[in-house]
Amino acid sequence: MDDDDDDIPQLSSHTLAALQEFYLEQQQREGMKTSQGFNQYSIGSIEEDWQLSQFWYSDETASCLAKEAVVAAGEGGRIACVSAPSVYQKLKELDGKDFSVCILEYDRRFSVYGEEFIFYDYNQPLNLPENLLPHSFDIVIADPPYLSEECLQKTAETIKYLTKGKILLCTGAIMEEQAAKHLGVKMCKFIPKHLRNLANEFRCYVNYASGLD
């Protein structure tokens, strides 16, 4: 027997148990992702990246916004989600046959959704694919990543290029004046919630008679 074994540090039973629990949870999460029952469109299937100012909506909020978009778009309608991936995911979960949807997003992880993913950088608001024709979406849902007038103004250029008319904007309550200025939208009564509580109060804004009041 090697006496050197006595010099190897040993984890306490409590630490070892906690470590084993962590690895087990990690394996279960990965197992879910690879199992047939895993829904790649569920909120949280792609984790938030705070470095990109990403904050996912709660399931209830995403569901409410998705259903509002479907009604607003109408039968056979086209919906564009600009920097609003959790609404896109919920729309795909609805698995509707009477509407189509695409996602414009800076985070290339969402390219896993195939042709419906369009790389988008708000700093180049009209740098869009040629096949993305102007005024070709019945409603545009947008959630600019930053609470600044510059970000809102540039995102507004994209929104106005894409939409036939209807706009559903989600941003901070402090952006109410700028939202009206750049997009002609008004604040709704509905208050969106996020998976994690944010310091800034968020609100929804529309330019049409919506079900969010």
PDB file of N, CA, C and O in Angstrom, residues 12-86:
ATOM      1  N   SER A  12     -15.149  16.651   1.875  1.00  0.00           N
ATOM      2  CA  SER A  12     -16.079  16.288   2.948  1.00  0.00           C
ATOM      3  C   SER A  12     -17.306  15.634   2.323  1.00  0.00           C
ATOM      4  O   SER A  12     -17.610  15.822   1.150  1.00  0.00           O
ATOM      5  N   SER A  13     -18.018  14.850   3.105  1.00  0.00           N
ATOM      6  CA  SER A  13     -19.195  14.147   2.591  1.00  0.00           C
ATOM      7  C   SER A  13     -20.250  15.144   2.097  1.00  0.00           C
ATOM      8  O   SER A  13     -20.935  14.906   1.102  1.00  0.00           O
ATOM      9  N   HIS A  14     -20.356  16.285   2.791  1.00  0.00           N
ATOM     10  CA  HIS A  14     -21.337  17.307   2.403  1.00  0.00           C
ATOM     11  C   HIS A  14     -20.984  17.922   1.052  1.00  0.00           C
ATOM     12  O   HIS A  14     -21.832  18.059   0.166  1.00  0.00           O
ATOM     13  N   THR A  15     -19.696  18.264   0.867  1.00  0.00           N
ATOM     14  CA  THR A  15     -19.236  18.848  -0.396  1.00  0.00           C
ATOM     15  C   THR A  15     -19.380  17.852  -1.530  1.00  0.00           C
ATOM     16  O   THR A  15     -19.806  18.202  -2.639  1.00  0.00           O
ATOM     17  N   LEU A  16     -19.040  16.597  -1.255  1.00  0.00           N
ATOM     18  CA  LEU A  16     -19.135  15.554  -2.270  1.00  0.00           C
ATOM     19  C   LEU A  16     -20.583  15.349  -2.711  1.00  0.00           C
ATOM     20  O   LEU A  16     -20.874  15.219  -3.899  1.00  0.00           O
ATOM     21  N   ALA A  17     -21.487  15.371  -1.747  1.00  0.00           N
ATOM     22  CA  ALA A  17     -22.910  15.192  -2.056  1.00  0.00           C
ATOM     23  C   ALA A  17     -23.426  16.351  -2.903  1.00  0.00           C
ATOM     24  O   ALA A  17     -24.178  16.159  -3.868  1.00  0.00           O
ATOM     25  N   ALA A  18     -22.998  17.577  -2.572  1.00  0.00           N
ATOM     26  CA  ALA A  18     -23.425  18.756  -3.330  1.00  0.00           C
ATOM     27  C   ALA A  18     -22.887  18.704  -4.747  1.00  0.00           C
ATOM     28  O   ALA A  18     -23.578  19.053  -5.715  1.00  0.00           O
ATOM     29  N   LEU A  19     -21.630  18.244  -4.895  1.00  0.00           N
ATOM     30  CA  LEU A  19     -21.010  18.134  -6.203  1.00  0.00           C
ATOM     31  C   LEU A  19     -21.722  17.090  -7.056  1.00  0.00           C
ATOM     32  O   LEU A  19     -21.995  17.308  -8.239  1.00  0.00           O
ATOM     33  N   GLN A  20     -22.055  15.970  -6.438  1.00  0.00           N
ATOM     34  CA  GLN A  20     -22.759  14.914  -7.156  1.00  0.00           C
ATOM     35  C   GLN A  20     -24.145  15.382  -7.612  1.00  0.00           C
ATOM     36  O   GLN A  20     -24.597  15.069  -8.708  1.00  0.00           O
ATOM     37  N   GLU A  21     -24.796  16.155  -6.739  1.00  0.00           N
ATOM     38  CA  GLU A  21     -26.125  16.689  -7.080  1.00  0.00           C
ATOM     39  C   GLU A  21     -26.040  17.646  -8.266  1.00  0.00           C
ATOM     40  O   GLU A  21     -26.876  17.618  -9.165  1.00  0.00           O
ATOM     41  N   PHE A  22     -24.989  18.481  -8.287  1.00  0.00           N
ATOM     42  CA  PHE A  22     -24.790  19.422  -9.388  1.00  0.00           C
ATOM     43  C   PHE A  22     -24.598  18.675 -10.699  1.00  0.00           C
ATOM     44  O   PHE A  22     -25.219  19.005 -11.719  1.00  0.00           O
ATOM     45  N   TYR A  23     -23.744  17.660 -10.691  1.00  0.00           N
ATOM     46  CA  TYR A  23     -23.483  16.904 -11.913  1.00  0.00           C
ATOM     47  C   TYR A  23     -24.733  16.156 -12.378  1.00  0.00           C
ATOM     48  O   TYR A  23     -24.993  16.032 -13.574  1.00  0.00           O
ATOM     49  N   LEU A  24     -25.514  15.659 -11.434  1.00  0.00           N
ATOM     50  CA  LEU A  24     -26.735  14.944 -11.774  1.00  0.00           C
ATOM     51  C   LEU A  24     -27.736  15.879 -12.460  1.00  0.00           C
ATOM     52  O   LEU A  24     -28.333  15.531 -13.478  1.00  0.00           O
ATOM     53  N   GLU A  25     -27.889  17.091 -11.892  1.00  0.00           N
ATOM     54  CA  GLU A  25     -28.799  18.071 -12.497  1.00  0.00           C
ATOM     55  C   GLU A  25     -28.332  18.454 -13.897  1.00  0.00           C
ATOM     56  O   GLU A  25     -29.134  18.609 -14.815  1.00  0.00           O
ATOM     57  N   GLN A  26     -27.007  18.600 -14.049  1.00  0.00           N
ATOM     58  CA  GLN A  26     -26.447  18.943 -15.349  1.00  0.00           C
ATOM     59  C   GLN A  26     -26.722  17.838 -16.368  1.00  0.00           C
ATOM     60  O   GLN A  26     -27.101  18.109 -17.512  1.00  0.00           O
ATOM     61  N   GLN A  27     -26.557  16.598 -15.949  1.00  0.00           N
ATOM     62  CA  GLN A  27     -26.812  15.460 -16.833  1.00  0.00           C
ATOM     63  C   GLN A  27     -28.291  15.386 -17.208  1.00  0.00           C
ATOM     64  O   GLN A  27     -28.645  15.073 -18.349  1.00  0.00           O
ATOM     65  N   GLN A  28     -29.165  15.699 -16.241  1.00  0.00           N
ATOM     66  CA  GLN A  28     -30.599  15.656 -16.503  1.00  0.00           C
ATOM     67  C   GLN A  28     -31.001  16.720 -17.512  1.00  0.00           C
ATOM     68  O   GLN A  28     -31.819  16.479 -18.398  1.00  0.00           O
ATOM     69  N   ARG A  29     -30.392  17.923 -17.384  1.00  0.00           N
ATOM     70  CA  ARG A  29     -30.688  18.992 -18.334  1.00  0.00           C
ATOM     71  C   ARG A  29     -30.246  18.603 -19.741  1.00  0.00           C
ATOM     72  O   ARG A  29     -30.958  18.807 -20.716  1.00  0.00           O
ATOM     73  N   GLU A  30     -29.046  18.049 -19.829  1.00  0.00           N
ATOM     74  CA  GLU A  30     -28.548  17.630 -21.140  1.00  0.00           C
ATOM     75  C   GLU A  30     -29.374  16.477 -21.688  1.00  0.00           C
ATOM     76  O   GLU A  30     -29.634  16.392 -22.886  1.00  0.00           O
ATOM     77  N   GLY A  31     -29.796  15.593 -20.782  1.00  0.00           N
ATOM     78  CA  GLY A  31     -30.629  14.470 -21.190  1.00  0.00           C
ATOM     79  C   GLY A  31     -31.958  14.931 -21.753  1.00  0.00           C
ATOM     80  O   GLY A  31     -32.454  14.401 -22.755  1.00  0.00           O
ATOM     81  N   MET A  32     -32.531  15.959 -21.139  1.00  0.00           N
ATOM     82  CA  MET A  32     -33.787  16.524 -21.633  1.00  0.00           C
ATOM     83  C   MET A  32     -33.614  17.074 -23.036  1.00  0.00           C
ATOM     84  O   MET A  32     -34.464  16.914 -23.902  1.00  0.00           O
ATOM     85  N   LYS A  33     -32.475  17.729 -23.258  1.00  0.00           N
ATOM     86  CA  LYS A  33     -32.246  18.371 -24.550  1.00  0.00           C
ATOM     87  C   LYS A  33     -32.064  17.354 -25.666  1.00  0.00           C
ATOM     88  O   LYS A  33     -32.340  17.638 -26.817  1.00  0.00           O
ATOM     89  N   THR A  34     -31.583  16.181 -25.321  1.00  0.00           N
ATOM     90  CA  THR A  34     -31.337  15.184 -26.353  1.00  0.00           C
ATOM     91  C   THR A  34     -32.492  14.187 -26.472  1.00  0.00           C
ATOM     92  O   THR A  34     -32.525  13.401 -27.405  1.00  0.00           O
ATOM     93  N   SER A  35     -33.417  14.210 -25.536  1.00  0.00           N
ATOM     94  CA  SER A  35     -34.547  13.283 -25.601  1.00  0.00           C
ATOM     95  C   SER A  35     -35.558  13.768 -26.621  1.00  0.00           C
ATOM     96  O   SER A  35     -35.622  14.945 -26.963  1.00  0.00           O
ATOM     97  N   GLN A  36     -36.388  12.869 -27.091  1.00  0.00           N
ATOM     98  CA  GLN A  36     -37.390  13.220 -28.090  1.00  0.00           C
ATOM     99  C   GLN A  36     -38.429  14.175 -27.530  1.00  0.00           C
ATOM    100  O   GLN A  36     -39.053  14.924 -28.266  1.00  0.00           O
ATOM    101  N   GLY A  37     -38.621  14.157 -26.226  1.00  0.00           N
ATOM    102  CA  GLY A  37     -39.647  14.994 -25.625  1.00  0.00           C
ATOM    103  C   GLY A  37     -39.221  16.440 -25.449  1.00  0.00           C
ATOM    104  O   GLY A  37     -40.041  17.287 -25.097  1.00  0.00           O
ATOM    105  N   PHE A  38     -37.977  16.759 -25.710  1.00  0.00           N
ATOM    106  CA  PHE A  38     -37.501  18.130 -25.499  1.00  0.00           C
ATOM    107  C   PHE A  38     -38.025  19.041 -26.596  1.00  0.00           C
ATOM    108  O   PHE A  38     -37.958  18.723 -27.773  1.00  0.00           O
ATOM    109  N   ASN A  39     -38.565  20.191 -26.195  1.00  0.00           N
ATOM    110  CA  ASN A  39     -39.081  21.161 -27.152  1.00  0.00           C
ATOM    111  C   ASN A  39     -38.043  22.249 -27.377  1.00  0.00           C
ATOM    112  O   ASN A  39     -37.783  23.044 -26.477  1.00  0.00           O
ATOM    113  N   GLN A  40     -37.478  22.278 -28.556  1.00  0.00           N
ATOM    114  CA  GLN A  40     -36.410  23.259 -28.840  1.00  0.00           C
ATOM    115  C   GLN A  40     -36.938  24.684 -28.852  1.00  0.00           C
ATOM    116  O   GLN A  40     -36.170  25.638 -28.824  1.00  0.00           O
ATOM    117  N   TYR A  41     -38.258  24.828 -28.886  1.00  0.00           N
ATOM    118  CA  TYR A  41     -38.837  26.165 -28.921  1.00  0.00           C
ATOM    119  C   TYR A  41     -39.259  26.670 -27.548  1.00  0.00           C
ATOM    120  O   TYR A  41     -39.716  27.808 -27.419  1.00  0.00           O
ATOM    121  N   SER A  42     -39.130  25.845 -26.518  1.00  0.00           N
ATOM    122  CA  SER A  42     -39.560  26.290 -25.192  1.00  0.00           C
ATOM    123  C   SER A  42     -38.646  27.408 -24.692  1.00  0.00           C
ATOM    124  O   SER A  42     -37.448  27.430 -24.969  1.00  0.00           O
ATOM    125  N   ILE A  43     -39.241  28.351 -23.963  1.00  0.00           N
ATOM    126  CA  ILE A  43     -38.476  29.475 -23.425  1.00  0.00           C
ATOM    127  C   ILE A  43     -37.432  28.939 -22.447  1.00  0.00           C
ATOM    128  O   ILE A  43     -37.753  28.160 -21.544  1.00  0.00           O
ATOM    129  N   GLY A  44     -36.191  29.331 -22.639  1.00  0.00           N
ATOM    130  CA  GLY A  44     -35.107  28.836 -21.798  1.00  0.00           C
ATOM    131  C   GLY A  44     -34.299  27.744 -22.460  1.00  0.00           C
ATOM    132  O   GLY A  44     -33.241  27.366 -21.964  1.00  0.00           O
ATOM    133  N   SER A  45     -34.791  27.217 -23.599  1.00  0.00           N
ATOM    134  CA  SER A  45     -34.012  26.198 -24.319  1.00  0.00           C
ATOM    135  C   SER A  45     -32.697  26.798 -24.806  1.00  0.00           C
ATOM    136  O   SER A  45     -31.702  26.111 -24.948  1.00  0.00           O
ATOM    137  N   ILE A  46     -32.727  28.096 -25.080  1.00  0.00           N
ATOM    138  CA  ILE A  46     -31.503  28.870 -25.306  1.00  0.00           C
ATOM    139  C   ILE A  46     -31.419  29.863 -24.156  1.00  0.00           C
ATOM    140  O   ILE A  46     -32.312  30.684 -23.973  1.00  0.00           O
ATOM    141  N   GLU A  47     -30.375  29.776 -23.365  1.00  0.00           N
ATOM    142  CA  GLU A  47     -30.296  30.562 -22.143  1.00  0.00           C
ATOM    143  C   GLU A  47     -29.995  32.030 -22.426  1.00  0.00           C
ATOM    144  O   GLU A  47     -29.361  32.371 -23.423  1.00  0.00           O
ATOM    145  N   GLU A  48     -30.475  32.894 -21.525  1.00  0.00           N
ATOM    146  CA  GLU A  48     -30.216  34.327 -21.645  1.00  0.00           C
ATOM    147  C   GLU A  48     -28.715  34.603 -21.640  1.00  0.00           C
ATOM    148  O   GLU A  48     -27.960  33.946 -20.948  1.00  0.00           O
ATOM    149  N   ASP A  49     -28.330  35.592 -22.426  1.00  0.00           N
ATOM    150  CA  ASP A  49     -26.951  36.081 -22.411  1.00  0.00           C
ATOM    151  C   ASP A  49     -27.008  37.552 -22.026  1.00  0.00           C
ATOM    152  O   ASP A  49     -27.323  38.420 -22.845  1.00  0.00           O
ATOM    153  N   TRP A  50     -26.731  37.832 -20.761  1.00  0.00           N
ATOM    154  CA  TRP A  50     -26.852  39.213 -20.280  1.00  0.00           C
ATOM    155  C   TRP A  50     -25.866  40.144 -20.964  1.00  0.00           C
ATOM    156  O   TRP A  50     -26.086  41.350 -21.020  1.00  0.00           O
ATOM    157  N   GLN A  51     -24.766  39.589 -21.491  1.00  0.00           N
ATOM    158  CA  GLN A  51     -23.812  40.420 -22.219  1.00  0.00           C
ATOM    159  C   GLN A  51     -24.453  41.024 -23.466  1.00  0.00           C
ATOM    160  O   GLN A  51     -24.024  42.066 -23.965  1.00  0.00           O
ATOM    161  N   LEU A  52     -25.497  40.364 -23.975  1.00  0.00           N
ATOM    162  CA  LEU A  52     -26.221  40.847 -25.149  1.00  0.00           C
ATOM    163  C   LEU A  52     -27.518  41.545 -24.733  1.00  0.00           C
ATOM    164  O   LEU A  52     -28.389  41.780 -25.576  1.00  0.00           O
ATOM    165  N   SER A  53     -27.638  41.849 -23.451  1.00  0.00           N
ATOM    166  CA  SER A  53     -28.839  42.506 -22.918  1.00  0.00           C
ATOM    167  C   SER A  53     -30.086  41.671 -23.210  1.00  0.00           C
ATOM    168  O   SER A  53     -31.104  42.176 -23.678  1.00  0.00           O
ATOM    169  N   GLN A  54     -29.990  40.367 -22.941  1.00  0.00           N
ATOM    170  CA  GLN A  54     -31.105  39.457 -23.169  1.00  0.00           C
ATOM    171  C   GLN A  54     -31.814  39.158 -21.856  1.00  0.00           C
ATOM    172  O   GLN A  54     -31.174  38.783 -20.872  1.00  0.00           O
ATOM    173  N   PHE A  55     -33.127  39.315 -21.879  1.00  0.00           N
ATOM    174  CA  PHE A  55     -33.949  39.001 -20.719  1.00  0.00           C
ATOM    175  C   PHE A  55     -35.245  38.386 -21.240  1.00  0.00           C
ATOM    176  O   PHE A  55     -36.079  39.077 -21.819  1.00  0.00           O
ATOM    177  N   TRP A  56     -35.408  37.082 -21.022  1.00  0.00           N
ATOM    178  CA  TRP A  56     -36.566  36.384 -21.575  1.00  0.00           C
ATOM    179  C   TRP A  56     -37.842  36.737 -20.811  1.00  0.00           C
ATOM    180  O   TRP A  56     -37.853  36.896 -19.594  1.00  0.00           O
ATOM    181  N   TYR A  57     -38.952  36.779 -21.548  1.00  0.00           N
ATOM    182  CA  TYR A  57     -40.256  36.986 -20.925  1.00  0.00           C
ATOM    183  C   TYR A  57     -40.650  35.755 -20.117  1.00  0.00           C
ATOM    184  O   TYR A  57     -40.194  34.638 -20.387  1.00  0.00           O
ATOM    185  N   SER A  58     -41.549  35.967 -19.170  1.00  0.00           N
ATOM    186  CA  SER A  58     -42.145  34.832 -18.486  1.00  0.00           C
ATOM    187  C   SER A  58     -42.995  34.070 -19.499  1.00  0.00           C
ATOM    188  O   SER A  58     -43.390  34.609 -20.542  1.00  0.00           O
ATOM    189  N   ASP A  59     -43.299  32.819 -19.204  1.00  0.00           N
ATOM    190  CA  ASP A  59     -44.089  32.000 -20.114  1.00  0.00           C
ATOM    191  C   ASP A  59     -45.459  32.632 -20.349  1.00  0.00           C
ATOM    192  O   ASP A  59     -45.957  32.656 -21.478  1.00  0.00           O
ATOM    193  N   GLU A  60     -46.043  33.170 -19.294  1.00  0.00           N
ATOM    194  CA  GLU A  60     -47.371  33.790 -19.396  1.00  0.00           C
ATOM    195  C   GLU A  60     -47.340  35.010 -20.317  1.00  0.00           C
ATOM    196  O   GLU A  60     -48.221  35.187 -21.170  1.00  0.00           O
ATOM    197  N   THR A  61     -46.323  35.862 -20.152  1.00  0.00           N
ATOM    198  CA  THR A  61     -46.204  37.057 -20.989  1.00  0.00           C
ATOM    199  C   THR A  61     -45.950  36.684 -22.444  1.00  0.00           C
ATOM    200  O   THR A  61     -46.596  37.226 -23.356  1.00  0.00           O
ATOM    201  N   ALA A  62     -45.021  35.760 -22.686  1.00  0.00           N
ATOM    202  CA  ALA A  62     -44.722  35.343 -24.055  1.00  0.00           C
ATOM    203  C   ALA A  62     -45.962  34.767 -24.729  1.00  0.00           C
ATOM    204  O   ALA A  62     -46.230  35.035 -25.904  1.00  0.00           O
ATOM    205  N   SER A  63     -46.731  33.997 -23.972  1.00  0.00           N
ATOM    206  CA  SER A  63     -47.951  33.399 -24.507  1.00  0.00           C
ATOM    207  C   SER A  63     -48.977  34.472 -24.862  1.00  0.00           C
ATOM    208  O   SER A  63     -49.612  34.424 -25.927  1.00  0.00           O
ATOM    209  N   CYS A  64     -49.134  35.449 -23.983  1.00  0.00           N
ATOM    210  CA  CYS A  64     -50.079  36.541 -24.221  1.00  0.00           C
ATOM    211  C   CYS A  64     -49.702  37.345 -25.460  1.00  0.00           C
ATOM    212  O   CYS A  64     -50.556  37.643 -26.310  1.00  0.00           O
ATOM    213  N   LEU A  65     -48.428  37.679 -25.589  1.00  0.00           N
ATOM    214  CA  LEU A  65     -47.968  38.462 -26.730  1.00  0.00           C
ATOM    215  C   LEU A  65     -48.066  37.663 -28.034  1.00  0.00           C
ATOM    216  O   LEU A  65     -48.419  38.215 -29.086  1.00  0.00           O
ATOM    217  N   ALA A  66     -47.767  36.380 -27.959  1.00  0.00           N
ATOM    218  CA  ALA A  66     -47.846  35.534 -29.145  1.00  0.00           C
ATOM    219  C   ALA A  66     -49.288  35.424 -29.641  1.00  0.00           C
ATOM    220  O   ALA A  66     -49.565  35.555 -30.846  1.00  0.00           O
ATOM    221  N   LYS A  67     -50.217  35.204 -28.724  1.00  0.00           N
ATOM    222  CA  LYS A  67     -51.629  35.084 -29.113  1.00  0.00           C
ATOM    223  C   LYS A  67     -52.167  36.401 -29.654  1.00  0.00           C
ATOM    224  O   LYS A  67     -52.962  36.423 -30.603  1.00  0.00           O
ATOM    225  N   GLU A  68     -51.722  37.514 -29.066  1.00  0.00           N
ATOM    226  CA  GLU A  68     -52.121  38.833 -29.569  1.00  0.00           C
ATOM    227  C   GLU A  68     -51.614  39.020 -30.996  1.00  0.00           C
ATOM    228  O   GLU A  68     -52.345  39.527 -31.865  1.00  0.00           O
ATOM    229  N   ALA A  69     -50.381  38.597 -31.258  1.00  0.00           N
ATOM    230  CA  ALA A  69     -49.805  38.737 -32.599  1.00  0.00           C
ATOM    231  C   ALA A  69     -50.573  37.921 -33.625  1.00  0.00           C
ATOM    232  O   ALA A  69     -50.810  38.384 -34.752  1.00  0.00           O
ATOM    233  N   VAL A  70     -50.975  36.714 -33.252  1.00  0.00           N
ATOM    234  CA  VAL A  70     -51.716  35.838 -34.174  1.00  0.00           C
ATOM    235  C   VAL A  70     -53.057  36.469 -34.543  1.00  0.00           C
ATOM    236  O   VAL A  70     -53.453  36.500 -35.715  1.00  0.00           O
ATOM    237  N   VAL A  71     -53.752  36.987 -33.535  1.00  0.00           N
ATOM    238  CA  VAL A  71     -55.043  37.636 -33.791  1.00  0.00           C
ATOM    239  C   VAL A  71     -54.861  38.874 -34.661  1.00  0.00           C
ATOM    240  O   VAL A  71     -55.606  39.097 -35.624  1.00  0.00           O
ATOM    241  N   ALA A  72     -53.840  39.687 -34.331  1.00  0.00           N
ATOM    242  CA  ALA A  72     -53.596  40.924 -35.078  1.00  0.00           C
ATOM    243  C   ALA A  72     -53.175  40.642 -36.519  1.00  0.00           C
ATOM    244  O   ALA A  72     -53.532  41.388 -37.437  1.00  0.00           O
ATOM    245  N   ALA A  73     -52.430  39.575 -36.721  1.00  0.00           N
ATOM    246  CA  ALA A  73     -51.953  39.235 -38.068  1.00  0.00           C
ATOM    247  C   ALA A  73     -53.081  38.721 -38.945  1.00  0.00           C
ATOM    248  O   ALA A  73     -53.071  38.918 -40.166  1.00  0.00           O
ATOM    249  N   GLY A  74     -54.045  38.056 -38.335  1.00  0.00           N
ATOM    250  CA  GLY A  74     -55.153  37.513 -39.102  1.00  0.00           C
ATOM    251  C   GLY A  74     -54.809  36.191 -39.770  1.00  0.00           C
ATOM    252  O   GLY A  74     -53.649  35.757 -39.773  1.00  0.00           O
ATOM    253  N   GLU A  75     -55.801  35.569 -40.355  1.00  0.00           N
ATOM    254  CA  GLU A  75     -55.598  34.262 -40.984  1.00  0.00           C
ATOM    255  C   GLU A  75     -54.610  34.367 -42.138  1.00  0.00           C
ATOM    256  O   GLU A  75     -54.721  35.245 -42.993  1.00  0.00           O
ATOM    257  N   GLY A  76     -53.620  33.493 -42.104  1.00  0.00           N
ATOM    258  CA  GLY A  76     -52.586  33.506 -43.137  1.00  0.00           C
ATOM    259  C   GLY A  76     -51.598  34.648 -42.976  1.00  0.00           C
ATOM    260  O   GLY A  76     -50.815  34.928 -43.885  1.00  0.00           O
ATOM    261  N   GLY A  77     -51.613  35.295 -41.807  1.00  0.00           N
ATOM    262  CA  GLY A  77     -50.769  36.465 -41.575  1.00  0.00           C
ATOM    263  C   GLY A  77     -49.296  36.139 -41.404  1.00  0.00           C
ATOM    264  O   GLY A  77     -48.925  35.008 -41.085  1.00  0.00           O
ATOM    265  N   ARG A  78     -48.479  37.155 -41.600  1.00  0.00           N
ATOM    266  CA  ARG A  78     -47.036  37.028 -41.412  1.00  0.00           C
ATOM    267  C   ARG A  78     -46.622  37.877 -40.213  1.00  0.00           C
ATOM    268  O   ARG A  78     -47.012  39.045 -40.089  1.00  0.00           O
ATOM    269  N   ILE A  79     -45.817  37.285 -39.348  1.00  0.00           N
ATOM    270  CA  ILE A  79     -45.381  37.936 -38.112  1.00  0.00           C
ATOM    271  C   ILE A  79     -43.860  38.005 -38.095  1.00  0.00           C
ATOM    272  O   ILE A  79     -43.183  37.000 -38.340  1.00  0.00           O
ATOM    273  N   ALA A  80     -43.317  39.172 -37.768  1.00  0.00           N
ATOM    274  CA  ALA A  80     -41.864  39.330 -37.614  1.00  0.00           C
ATOM    275  C   ALA A  80     -41.569  39.648 -36.154  1.00  0.00           C
ATOM    276  O   ALA A  80     -42.192  40.531 -35.560  1.00  0.00           O
ATOM    277  N   CYS A  81     -40.620  38.914 -35.575  1.00  0.00           N
ATOM    278  CA  CYS A  81     -40.169  39.160 -34.204  1.00  0.00           C
ATOM    279  C   CYS A  81     -38.770  39.778 -34.272  1.00  0.00           C
ATOM    280  O   CYS A  81     -37.812  39.108 -34.664  1.00  0.00           O
ATOM    281  N   VAL A  82     -38.675  41.049 -33.920  1.00  0.00           N
ATOM    282  CA  VAL A  82     -37.400  41.757 -33.977  1.00  0.00           C
ATOM    283  C   VAL A  82     -36.828  41.857 -32.571  1.00  0.00           C
ATOM    284  O   VAL A  82     -37.394  42.524 -31.708  1.00  0.00           O
ATOM    285  N   SER A  83     -35.733  41.147 -32.327  1.00  0.00           N
ATOM    286  CA  SER A  83     -35.082  41.104 -31.005  1.00  0.00           C
ATOM    287  C   SER A  83     -36.060  40.663 -29.921  1.00  0.00           C
ATOM    288  O   SER A  83     -35.981  41.116 -28.779  1.00  0.00           O
ATOM    289  N   ALA A  84     -36.978  39.776 -30.278  1.00  0.00           N
ATOM    290  CA  ALA A  84     -37.972  39.256 -29.328  1.00  0.00           C
ATOM    291  C   ALA A  84     -38.056  37.743 -29.456  1.00  0.00           C
ATOM    292  O   ALA A  84     -39.098  37.187 -29.818  1.00  0.00           O
ATOM    293  N   PRO A  85     -36.949  37.049 -29.152  1.00  0.00           N
ATOM    294  CA  PRO A  85     -36.894  35.604 -29.398  1.00  0.00           C
ATOM    295  C   PRO A  85     -37.863  34.773 -28.562  1.00  0.00           C
ATOM    296  O   PRO A  85     -38.342  33.741 -29.022  1.00  0.00           O
ATOM    297  N   SER A  86     -38.164  35.207 -27.332  1.00  0.00           N
ATOM    298  CA  SER A  86     -39.056  34.378 -26.521  1.00  0.00           C
ATOM    299  C   SER A  86     -40.488  34.416 -27.054  1.00  0.00           C
ATOM    300  O   SER A  86     -41.248  33.451 -26.889  1.00  0.00           O
TER     301      SER A  86
END
